[in-house]
Amino acid sequence: MKREAGGDSDRAGEPTRPVPAARENGAPGAPRTAAVPAQRPQQSPGAPRPTGGAPVRQGAPARPGAPRRTGARRVRLTVSRIDPWSAMKMSFLLSVALGIALVVMTVVLWTVLDAMGVFDQVNGVIGQVVESDGQQFDILDFVGFTRVVSLSIVIGVVDVILFTAIATLSAFLYNVSSALVGGVNLTLTDD
């Protein structure tokens, strides 16, 4: 085998493969072959390039002779520490969302009960049971819209403060107990 003259200088160290050449003078017999550099297979831009030796096969095991896993992978992790600052921020945001949901739920519930005439029926029942001299009982004096909404806002603010403080304190307590017993073990799968 001989190498073609005038080949690319950057392909000097690449492996070669025989390529049939044209027959000389139409003489019968075996065709003459010439060695030319082997062409590289086309790779996508993001694919890993082989560093030398055997080409990289997609889906091949990382180590030769290693068994290929067929089921879901399982990873065992340990939660060893919770950052109190992040626990406080997350609990604050979640408790604010719950407080807003509480106020909206209270407004919707009061509006639905008023539209159904529940307050008028309660006034009629209590008026029949407790009849006093000239005074009429009105339940809206106790559960009026402004009173109910303001009470739900106060409860929401108290909940925000309590939930934030409890979550931060819980993070501190978890860190102390995790230092003693090692934390919570979790097993995660990629099903």
XYZ file of C-alpha atoms in Angstrom:
191
model
C 0.000 0.000 0.000
C 1.176 3.448 -0.682
C 0.051 6.851 0.456
C -1.232 9.375 -2.069
C 1.058 12.266 -2.632
C -0.213 15.758 -1.969
C -2.713 14.713 0.752
C -3.973 17.089 3.427
C -1.270 17.869 5.947
C -3.765 17.977 8.838
C -4.754 14.366 8.177
C -1.233 13.004 8.382
C -1.737 10.891 11.514
C -5.215 9.508 10.666
C -5.828 5.834 9.878
C -6.103 4.908 6.235
C -8.330 2.480 4.379
C -7.822 0.896 0.977
C -9.756 2.360 -1.932
C -9.944 0.664 -5.335
C -8.015 2.556 -7.985
C -8.527 2.495 -11.727
C -7.067 -0.449 -13.612
C -3.946 0.302 -15.583
C -4.271 -0.006 -19.331
C -7.406 -2.104 -18.951
C -5.296 -5.128 -17.931
C -7.253 -7.989 -16.455
C -6.596 -9.119 -12.918
C -6.995 -7.753 -9.445
C -7.635 -4.067 -9.111
C -4.920 -1.885 -7.757
C -5.654 -0.166 -4.431
C -4.350 3.051 -2.986
C -4.449 4.143 0.637
C -6.433 7.318 1.390
C -7.295 8.842 4.740
C -10.488 7.469 6.301
C -13.370 9.874 6.456
C -14.670 10.802 9.893
C -18.330 10.063 10.600
C -20.518 13.163 10.834
C -21.282 14.162 14.431
C -23.819 16.573 15.772
C -22.338 19.782 17.248
C -23.301 18.886 20.852
C -22.083 15.272 20.711
C -18.940 14.334 22.661
C -15.841 13.848 20.562
C -13.727 10.760 21.004
C -10.336 11.445 22.534
C -8.590 8.592 20.813
C -8.782 4.869 20.511
C -12.169 3.285 19.898
C -15.064 5.520 18.914
C -17.637 6.421 21.569
C -20.914 4.510 21.193
C -24.151 6.043 22.359
C -25.805 4.092 25.167
C -22.722 2.052 25.993
C -21.971 1.367 29.676
C -19.423 3.662 31.307
C -17.114 0.789 32.290
C -16.430 -2.254 30.158
C -18.078 -5.296 31.662
C -20.383 -3.231 33.906
C -23.969 -4.520 34.007
C -26.511 -2.273 32.367
C -29.361 -1.170 34.627
C -32.825 -1.828 33.328
C -35.004 -0.520 36.199
C -35.409 2.871 37.794
C -32.417 4.391 39.552
C -32.654 4.844 43.303
C -30.672 7.482 45.150
C -30.431 7.664 48.924
C -29.998 11.170 50.324
C -29.870 12.614 53.822
C -31.328 15.990 54.784
C -28.694 17.008 57.274
C -29.421 20.744 57.691
C -32.163 23.273 56.939
C -31.107 26.872 56.564
C -33.232 28.909 59.037
C -33.128 32.032 56.850
C -34.548 30.195 53.820
C -37.129 28.462 56.031
C -38.212 31.845 57.362
C -38.521 33.364 53.875
C -40.489 30.430 52.497
C -42.813 30.215 55.496
C -43.409 33.976 55.354
C -44.388 33.860 51.680
C -46.606 30.811 52.141
C -48.326 32.250 55.204
C -48.961 35.555 53.400
C -50.562 33.580 50.569
C -52.677 31.648 53.075
C -53.689 34.898 54.818
C -54.824 36.431 51.524
C -56.721 33.248 50.690
C -58.409 33.379 54.109
C -59.624 36.957 53.555
C -60.885 36.194 50.036
C -62.619 33.025 51.243
C -64.321 34.973 54.049
C -65.593 37.641 51.637
C -66.923 35.033 49.196
C -68.588 32.987 51.957
C -70.268 36.028 53.521
C -71.510 37.205 50.111
C -72.941 33.768 49.275
C -74.689 33.485 52.655
C -76.165 36.971 52.249
C -77.372 36.224 48.711
C -79.068 33.016 49.911
C -80.939 34.973 52.615
C -79.427 33.053 55.522
C -79.063 36.144 57.697
C -82.754 37.086 57.218
C -83.857 33.561 58.148
C -81.679 33.587 61.274
C -83.143 36.963 62.249
C -86.684 35.543 61.858
C -85.962 32.407 63.924
C -84.232 34.282 66.740
C -86.948 36.970 66.681
C -89.612 34.312 67.274
C -87.674 32.648 70.094
C -86.588 35.784 71.892
C -89.299 38.381 71.782
C -88.476 41.439 73.751
C -90.339 44.686 74.269
C -89.980 46.651 71.066
C -86.397 45.648 70.407
C -85.716 43.720 67.285
C -82.811 41.314 67.017
C -80.468 41.754 64.039
C -77.671 39.258 63.524
C -75.843 41.649 61.192
C -74.958 43.719 64.250
C -72.639 40.833 65.191
C -71.612 39.392 61.832
C -71.756 42.401 59.563
C -69.572 42.501 56.446
C -67.019 45.005 57.781
C -66.701 43.185 61.107
C -66.189 39.788 59.492
C -63.643 41.047 56.950
C -61.665 43.035 59.528
C -61.620 40.011 61.857
C -60.336 37.789 59.037
C -57.579 40.331 58.244
C -56.493 40.352 61.900
C -56.466 36.537 61.975
C -54.448 36.491 58.725
C -51.803 38.870 60.145
C -51.514 36.836 63.351
C -51.183 33.648 61.292
C -48.392 35.176 59.210
C -46.419 36.062 62.335
C -47.047 32.721 64.043
C -46.346 30.518 61.000
C -43.129 32.389 60.219
C -41.884 32.130 63.813
C -42.850 28.452 64.123
C -41.162 27.491 60.837
C -37.949 29.321 61.751
C -37.890 27.761 65.207
C -38.574 24.352 63.648
C -35.572 24.774 61.346
C -33.331 25.539 64.347
C -34.692 22.537 66.252
C -34.227 20.264 63.238
C -30.597 21.355 62.871
C -29.900 20.588 66.534
C -31.561 17.176 66.416
C -29.930 16.401 63.049
C -26.508 17.025 64.573
C -27.359 14.409 67.214
C -29.011 11.654 65.146
C -27.906 12.355 61.569
C -30.968 13.813 59.861
C -33.765 12.367 57.742
C -32.920 9.774 55.072
C -34.719 10.030 51.748
C -34.780 7.536 48.870
C -35.479 9.123 45.480
C -36.302 7.247 42.266
C -36.545 8.451 38.664
C -39.791 6.665 37.721
